[in-house]
PDB file of C-alpha atoms and ligand atoms in Angstrom:
ATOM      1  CA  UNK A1287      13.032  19.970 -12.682  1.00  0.00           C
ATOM      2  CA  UNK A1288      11.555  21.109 -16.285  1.00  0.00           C
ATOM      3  CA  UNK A1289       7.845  22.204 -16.388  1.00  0.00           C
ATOM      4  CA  UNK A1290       7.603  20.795 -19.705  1.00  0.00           C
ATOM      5  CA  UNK A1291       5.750  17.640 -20.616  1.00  0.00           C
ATOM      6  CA  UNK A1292       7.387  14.534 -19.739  1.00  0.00           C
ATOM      7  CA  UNK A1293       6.965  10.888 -21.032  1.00  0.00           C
ATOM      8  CA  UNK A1294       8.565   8.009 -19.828  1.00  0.00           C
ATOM      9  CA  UNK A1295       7.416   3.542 -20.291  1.00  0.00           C
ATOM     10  CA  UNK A1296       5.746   1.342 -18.427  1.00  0.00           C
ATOM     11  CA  UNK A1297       5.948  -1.701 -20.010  1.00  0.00           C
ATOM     12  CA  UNK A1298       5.300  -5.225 -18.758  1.00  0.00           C
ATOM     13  CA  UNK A1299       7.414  -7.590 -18.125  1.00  0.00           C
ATOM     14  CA  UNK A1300       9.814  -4.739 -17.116  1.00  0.00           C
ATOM     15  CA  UNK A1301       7.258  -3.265 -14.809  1.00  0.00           C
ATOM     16  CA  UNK A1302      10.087  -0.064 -13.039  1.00  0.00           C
ATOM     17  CA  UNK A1303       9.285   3.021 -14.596  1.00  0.00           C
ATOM     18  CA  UNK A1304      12.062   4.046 -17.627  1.00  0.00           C
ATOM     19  CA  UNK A1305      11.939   7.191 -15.631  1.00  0.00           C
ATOM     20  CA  UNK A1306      12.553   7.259 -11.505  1.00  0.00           C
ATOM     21  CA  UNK A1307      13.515   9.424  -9.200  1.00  0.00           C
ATOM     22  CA  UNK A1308      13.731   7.894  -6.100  1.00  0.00           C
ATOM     23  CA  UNK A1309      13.018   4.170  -4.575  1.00  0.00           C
ATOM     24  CA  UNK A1310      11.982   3.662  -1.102  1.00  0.00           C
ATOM     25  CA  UNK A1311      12.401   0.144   0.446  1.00  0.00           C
ATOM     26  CA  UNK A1312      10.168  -0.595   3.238  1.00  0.00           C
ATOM     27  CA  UNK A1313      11.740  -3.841   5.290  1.00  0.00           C
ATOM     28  CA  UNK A1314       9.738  -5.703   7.529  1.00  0.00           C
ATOM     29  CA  UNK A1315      11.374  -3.679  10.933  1.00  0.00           C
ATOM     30  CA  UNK A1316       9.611  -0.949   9.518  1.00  0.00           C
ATOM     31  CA  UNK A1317       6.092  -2.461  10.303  1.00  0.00           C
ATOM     32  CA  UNK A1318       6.506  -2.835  13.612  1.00  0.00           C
ATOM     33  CA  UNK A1319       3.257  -3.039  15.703  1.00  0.00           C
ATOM     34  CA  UNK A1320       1.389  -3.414  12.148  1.00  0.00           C
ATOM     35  CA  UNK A1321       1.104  -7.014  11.939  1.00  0.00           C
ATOM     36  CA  UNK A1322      -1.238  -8.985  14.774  1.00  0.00           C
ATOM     37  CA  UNK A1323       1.167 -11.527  15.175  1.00  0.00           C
ATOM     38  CA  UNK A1324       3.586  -9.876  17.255  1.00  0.00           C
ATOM     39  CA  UNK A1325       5.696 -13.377  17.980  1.00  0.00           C
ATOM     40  CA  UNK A1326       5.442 -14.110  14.141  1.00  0.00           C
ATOM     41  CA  UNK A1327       6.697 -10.563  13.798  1.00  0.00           C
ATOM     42  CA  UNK A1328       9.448 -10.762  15.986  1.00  0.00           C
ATOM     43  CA  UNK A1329      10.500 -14.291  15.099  1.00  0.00           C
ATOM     44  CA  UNK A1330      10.621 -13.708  11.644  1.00  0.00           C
ATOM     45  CA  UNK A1331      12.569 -10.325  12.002  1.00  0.00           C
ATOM     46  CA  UNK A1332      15.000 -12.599  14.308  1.00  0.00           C
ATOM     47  CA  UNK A1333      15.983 -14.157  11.297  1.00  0.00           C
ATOM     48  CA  UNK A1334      16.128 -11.743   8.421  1.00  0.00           C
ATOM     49  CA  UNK A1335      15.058  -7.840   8.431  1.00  0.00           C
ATOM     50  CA  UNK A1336      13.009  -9.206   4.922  1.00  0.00           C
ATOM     51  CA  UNK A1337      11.993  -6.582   2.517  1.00  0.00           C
ATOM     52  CA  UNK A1338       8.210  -6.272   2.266  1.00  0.00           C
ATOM     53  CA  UNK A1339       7.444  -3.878  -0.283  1.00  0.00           C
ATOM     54  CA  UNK A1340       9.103  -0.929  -2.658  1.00  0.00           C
ATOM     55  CA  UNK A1341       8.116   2.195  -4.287  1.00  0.00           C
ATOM     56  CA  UNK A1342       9.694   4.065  -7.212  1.00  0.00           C
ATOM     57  CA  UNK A1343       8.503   7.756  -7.438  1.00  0.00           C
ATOM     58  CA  UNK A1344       9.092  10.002  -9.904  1.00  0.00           C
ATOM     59  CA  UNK A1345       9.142  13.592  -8.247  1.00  0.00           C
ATOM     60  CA  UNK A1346       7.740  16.571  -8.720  1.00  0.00           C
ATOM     61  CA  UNK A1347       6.757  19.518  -6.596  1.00  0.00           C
ATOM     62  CA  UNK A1348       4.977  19.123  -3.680  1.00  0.00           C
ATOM     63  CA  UNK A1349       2.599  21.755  -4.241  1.00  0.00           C
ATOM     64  CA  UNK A1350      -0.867  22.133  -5.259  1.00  0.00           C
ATOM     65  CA  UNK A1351      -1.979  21.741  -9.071  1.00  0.00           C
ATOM     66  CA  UNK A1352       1.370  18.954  -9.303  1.00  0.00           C
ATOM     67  CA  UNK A1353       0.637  15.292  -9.459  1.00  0.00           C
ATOM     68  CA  UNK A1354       2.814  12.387  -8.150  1.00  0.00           C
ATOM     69  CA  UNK A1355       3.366   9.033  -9.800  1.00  0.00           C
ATOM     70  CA  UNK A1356       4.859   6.221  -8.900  1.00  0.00           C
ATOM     71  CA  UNK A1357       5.037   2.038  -9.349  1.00  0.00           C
ATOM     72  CA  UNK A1358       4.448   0.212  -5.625  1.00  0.00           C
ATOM     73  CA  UNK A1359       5.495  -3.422  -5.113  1.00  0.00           C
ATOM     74  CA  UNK A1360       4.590  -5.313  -2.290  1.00  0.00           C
ATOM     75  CA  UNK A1361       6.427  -8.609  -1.818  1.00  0.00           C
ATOM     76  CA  UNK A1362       4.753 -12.094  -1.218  1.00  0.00           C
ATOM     77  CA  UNK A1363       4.935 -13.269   1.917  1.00  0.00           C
ATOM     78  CA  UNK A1364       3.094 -13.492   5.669  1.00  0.00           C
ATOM     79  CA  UNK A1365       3.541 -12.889   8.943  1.00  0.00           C
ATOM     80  CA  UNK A1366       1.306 -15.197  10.550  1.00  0.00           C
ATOM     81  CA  UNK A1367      -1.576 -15.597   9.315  1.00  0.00           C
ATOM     82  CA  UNK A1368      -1.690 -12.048   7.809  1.00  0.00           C
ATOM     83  CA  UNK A1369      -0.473 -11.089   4.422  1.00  0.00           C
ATOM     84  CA  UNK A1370       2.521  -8.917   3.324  1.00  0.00           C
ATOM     85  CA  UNK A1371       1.087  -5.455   3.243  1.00  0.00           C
ATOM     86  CA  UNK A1372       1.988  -1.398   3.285  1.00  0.00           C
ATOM     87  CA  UNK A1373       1.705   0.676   5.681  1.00  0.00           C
ATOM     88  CA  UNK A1374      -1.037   2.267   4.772  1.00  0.00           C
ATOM     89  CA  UNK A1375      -1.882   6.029   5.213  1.00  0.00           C
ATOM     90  CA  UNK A1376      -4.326   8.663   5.317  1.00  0.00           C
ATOM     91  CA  UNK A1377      -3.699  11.592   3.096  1.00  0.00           C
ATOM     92  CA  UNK A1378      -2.166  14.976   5.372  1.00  0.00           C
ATOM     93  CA  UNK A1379      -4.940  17.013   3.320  1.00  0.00           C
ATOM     94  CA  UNK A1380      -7.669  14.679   3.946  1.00  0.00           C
ATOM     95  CA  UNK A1381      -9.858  15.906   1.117  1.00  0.00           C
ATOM     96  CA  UNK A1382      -7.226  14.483  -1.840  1.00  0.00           C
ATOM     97  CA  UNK A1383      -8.196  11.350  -3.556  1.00  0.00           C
ATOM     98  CA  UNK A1384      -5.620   8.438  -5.285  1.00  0.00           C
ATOM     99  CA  UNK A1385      -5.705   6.100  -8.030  1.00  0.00           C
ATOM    100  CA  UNK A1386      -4.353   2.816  -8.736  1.00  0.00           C
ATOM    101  CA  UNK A1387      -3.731   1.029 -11.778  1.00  0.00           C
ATOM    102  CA  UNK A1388      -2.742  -2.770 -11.078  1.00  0.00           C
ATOM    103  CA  UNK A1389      -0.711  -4.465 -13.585  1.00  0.00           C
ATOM    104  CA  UNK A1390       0.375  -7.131 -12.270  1.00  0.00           C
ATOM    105  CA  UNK A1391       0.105 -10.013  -9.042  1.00  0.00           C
ATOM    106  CA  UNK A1392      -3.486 -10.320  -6.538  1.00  0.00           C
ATOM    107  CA  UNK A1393      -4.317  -8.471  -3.566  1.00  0.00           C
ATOM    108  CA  UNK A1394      -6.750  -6.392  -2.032  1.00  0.00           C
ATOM    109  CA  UNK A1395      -7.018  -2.586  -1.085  1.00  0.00           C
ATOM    110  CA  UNK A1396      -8.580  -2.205   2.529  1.00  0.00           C
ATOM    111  CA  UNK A1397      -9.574   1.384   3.142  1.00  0.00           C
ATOM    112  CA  UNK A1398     -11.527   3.566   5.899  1.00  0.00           C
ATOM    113  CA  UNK A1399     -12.696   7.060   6.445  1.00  0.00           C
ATOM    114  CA  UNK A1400     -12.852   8.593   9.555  1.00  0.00           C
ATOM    115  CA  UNK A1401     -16.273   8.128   9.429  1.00  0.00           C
ATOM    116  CA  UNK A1402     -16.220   4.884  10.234  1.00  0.00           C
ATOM    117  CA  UNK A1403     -16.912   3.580   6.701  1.00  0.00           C
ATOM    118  CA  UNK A1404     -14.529   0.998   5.484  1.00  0.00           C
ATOM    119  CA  UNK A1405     -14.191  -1.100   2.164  1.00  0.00           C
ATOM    120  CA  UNK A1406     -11.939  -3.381   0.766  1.00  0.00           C
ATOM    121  CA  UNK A1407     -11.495  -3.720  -3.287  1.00  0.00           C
ATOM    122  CA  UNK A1408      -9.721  -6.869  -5.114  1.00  0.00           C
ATOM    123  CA  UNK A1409      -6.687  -5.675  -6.859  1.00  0.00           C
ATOM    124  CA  UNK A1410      -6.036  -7.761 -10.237  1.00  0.00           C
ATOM    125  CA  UNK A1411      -4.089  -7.161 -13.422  1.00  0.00           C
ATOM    126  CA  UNK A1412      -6.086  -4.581 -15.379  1.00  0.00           C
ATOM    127  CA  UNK A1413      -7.901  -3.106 -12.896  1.00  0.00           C
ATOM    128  CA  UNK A1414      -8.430   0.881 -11.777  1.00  0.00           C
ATOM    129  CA  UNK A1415      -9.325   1.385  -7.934  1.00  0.00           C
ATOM    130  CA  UNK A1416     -10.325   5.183  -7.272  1.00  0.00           C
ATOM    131  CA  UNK A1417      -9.549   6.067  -3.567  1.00  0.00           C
ATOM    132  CA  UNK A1418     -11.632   8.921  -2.816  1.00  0.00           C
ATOM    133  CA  UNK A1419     -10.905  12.109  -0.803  1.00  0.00           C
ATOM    134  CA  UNK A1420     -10.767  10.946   2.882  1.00  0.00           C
ATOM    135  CA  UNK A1421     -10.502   7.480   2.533  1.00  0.00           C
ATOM    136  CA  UNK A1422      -7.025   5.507   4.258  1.00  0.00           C
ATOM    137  CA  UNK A1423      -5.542   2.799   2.057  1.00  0.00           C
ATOM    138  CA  UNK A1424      -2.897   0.072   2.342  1.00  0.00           C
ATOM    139  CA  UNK A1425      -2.571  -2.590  -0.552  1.00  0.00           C
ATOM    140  CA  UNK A1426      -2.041  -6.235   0.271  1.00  0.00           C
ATOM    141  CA  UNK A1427      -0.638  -8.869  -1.497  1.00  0.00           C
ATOM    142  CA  UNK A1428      -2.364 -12.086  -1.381  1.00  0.00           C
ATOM    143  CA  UNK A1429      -0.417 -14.042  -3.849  1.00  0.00           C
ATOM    144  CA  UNK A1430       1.881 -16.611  -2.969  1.00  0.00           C
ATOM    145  CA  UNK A1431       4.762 -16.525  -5.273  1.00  0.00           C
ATOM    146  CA  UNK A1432       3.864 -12.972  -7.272  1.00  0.00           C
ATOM    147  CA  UNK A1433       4.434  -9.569  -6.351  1.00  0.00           C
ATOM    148  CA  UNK A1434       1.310  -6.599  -6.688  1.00  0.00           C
ATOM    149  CA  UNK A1435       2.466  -4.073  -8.972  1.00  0.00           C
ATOM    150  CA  UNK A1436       0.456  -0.793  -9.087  1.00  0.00           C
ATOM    151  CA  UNK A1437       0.898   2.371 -10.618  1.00  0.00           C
ATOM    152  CA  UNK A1438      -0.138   5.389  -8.694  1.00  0.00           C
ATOM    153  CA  UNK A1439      -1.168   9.264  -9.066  1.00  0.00           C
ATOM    154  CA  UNK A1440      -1.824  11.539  -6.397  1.00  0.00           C
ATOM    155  CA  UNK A1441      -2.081  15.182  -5.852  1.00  0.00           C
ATOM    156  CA  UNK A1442       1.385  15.924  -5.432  1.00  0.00           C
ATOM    157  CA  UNK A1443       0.667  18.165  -2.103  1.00  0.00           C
ATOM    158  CA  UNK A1444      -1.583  15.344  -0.460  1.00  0.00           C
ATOM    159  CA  UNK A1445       1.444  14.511   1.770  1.00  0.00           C
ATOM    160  CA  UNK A1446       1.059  11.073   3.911  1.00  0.00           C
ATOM    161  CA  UNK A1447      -0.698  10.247   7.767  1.00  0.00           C
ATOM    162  CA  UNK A1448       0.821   6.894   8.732  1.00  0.00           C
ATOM    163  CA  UNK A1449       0.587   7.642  12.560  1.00  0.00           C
ATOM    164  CA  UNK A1450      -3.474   7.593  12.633  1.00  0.00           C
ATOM    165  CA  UNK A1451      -3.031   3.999  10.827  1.00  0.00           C
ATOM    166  CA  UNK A1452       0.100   3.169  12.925  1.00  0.00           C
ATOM    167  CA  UNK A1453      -1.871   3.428  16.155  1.00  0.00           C
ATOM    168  CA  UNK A1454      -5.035   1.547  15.530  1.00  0.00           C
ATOM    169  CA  UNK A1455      -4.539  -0.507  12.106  1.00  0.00           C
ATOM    170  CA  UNK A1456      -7.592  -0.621  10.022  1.00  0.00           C
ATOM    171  CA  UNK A1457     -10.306  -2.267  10.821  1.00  0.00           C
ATOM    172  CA  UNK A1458     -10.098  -4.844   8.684  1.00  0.00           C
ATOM    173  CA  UNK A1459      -7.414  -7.765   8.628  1.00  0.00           C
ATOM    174  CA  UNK A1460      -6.996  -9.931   5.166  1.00  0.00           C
ATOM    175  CA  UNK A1461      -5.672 -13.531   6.724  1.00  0.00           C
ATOM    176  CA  UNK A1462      -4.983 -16.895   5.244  1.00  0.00           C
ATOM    177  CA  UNK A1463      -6.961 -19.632   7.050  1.00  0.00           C
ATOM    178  CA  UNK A1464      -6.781 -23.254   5.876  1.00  0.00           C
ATOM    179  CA  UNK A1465      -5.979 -22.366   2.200  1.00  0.00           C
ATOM    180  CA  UNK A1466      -8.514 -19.363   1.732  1.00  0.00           C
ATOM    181  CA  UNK A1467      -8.238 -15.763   2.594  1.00  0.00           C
ATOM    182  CA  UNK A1468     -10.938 -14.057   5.519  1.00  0.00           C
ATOM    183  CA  UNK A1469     -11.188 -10.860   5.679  1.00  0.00           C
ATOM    184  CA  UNK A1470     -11.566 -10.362   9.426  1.00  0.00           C
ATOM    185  CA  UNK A1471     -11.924  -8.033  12.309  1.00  0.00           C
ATOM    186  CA  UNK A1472      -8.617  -6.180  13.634  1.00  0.00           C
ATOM    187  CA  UNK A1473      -8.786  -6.790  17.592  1.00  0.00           C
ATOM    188  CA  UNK A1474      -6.574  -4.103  17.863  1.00  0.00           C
ATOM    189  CA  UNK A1475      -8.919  -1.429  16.354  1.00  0.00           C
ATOM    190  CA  UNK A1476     -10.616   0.891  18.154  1.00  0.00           C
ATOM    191  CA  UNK A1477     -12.045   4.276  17.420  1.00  0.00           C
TER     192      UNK A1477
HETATM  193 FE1  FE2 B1302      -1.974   7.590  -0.765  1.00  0.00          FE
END
């Protein structure tokens, strides 16, 4: 890996990075225990281990000072009543912030700090969402036939939490009920 300045396109409707290093795909067996619906989960994993979302990452270090990029694209779809989403994670070094670029699809980022603050910020082509030090964050795709397409940066030694998030969920739940999406409480979250 050169420490020399890099370019490399972004360009819609191609969307995947001319450049990429690696590409993750997260299938819905992954999620386990993420989703509410646990007989939606396990009826719809019965039938096909469905991929949910992907990430393409172009590395670098993981060390202080580096930054990571990448492109994340989570998949239409529900289980249940609740929408296709990540997993979501806190940062390992808490105090390192994130931000998103969406080009394309609709969704929503829900996030929390571990001060019990949470928030949850509309995701739409165009738009820049700055995750701040501390804060979890799993992006949600509400569409129904597009994917959400976000670019990311990070400090590249941030590293990722997904057990605090894998225990209790956030508190916050983005469902479709009779047409419209609720944000609602997570039963399963507790402090
Ligand atoms: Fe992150």
């Amino acid at each position: 890996m050169k420490d020399f300045p890099m370019v490399f396109d972004l360009l819609n409707p191609e969307i995947i990075p001319s450049h990429v290093d690696n590409h993750i795909i997260r299938k819905l067996s992954s999620l386990r225990g993420q989703f509410y619906d646990n007989k939606a989960f396990e009826d719809m994993l019965a039938i096909e281990d469905t991929v949910i979302y992907e990430v393409y990452e172009i590395k670098r270090p993981e060390v202080a000072g580096e930054m990571l990029m990448g492109i994340s694209i989570v998949h239409p779809g529900k289980v249940g009543q609740e929408f296709f989403m990540t997993k979501g994670h806190y940062h390992t070094i808490l105090e390192t912030a994130e931000v998103y670029y969406c080009m394309r699809g609709e969704g929503f980022m829900v996030m929390e700090n571990p001060e019990g603050e949470f928030s949850i910020e509309c995701l739409s082509p165009g738009r820049v969402l700055y995750v701040p030090p501390r804060w979890a964050h799993r992006s949600i795709c509400t569409s129904r036939q597009d994917d959400l397409i976000t670019f990311f940066v990070y400090p590249a030694d941030a590293g990722h939490d997904y057990g605090t998030i894998e225990d209790r969920g956030f508190h916050k739940m983005v469902i479709e009920k009779q047409n419209s999406i609720e944000f609602i409480d997570n039963p399963k979250w507790n402090k």
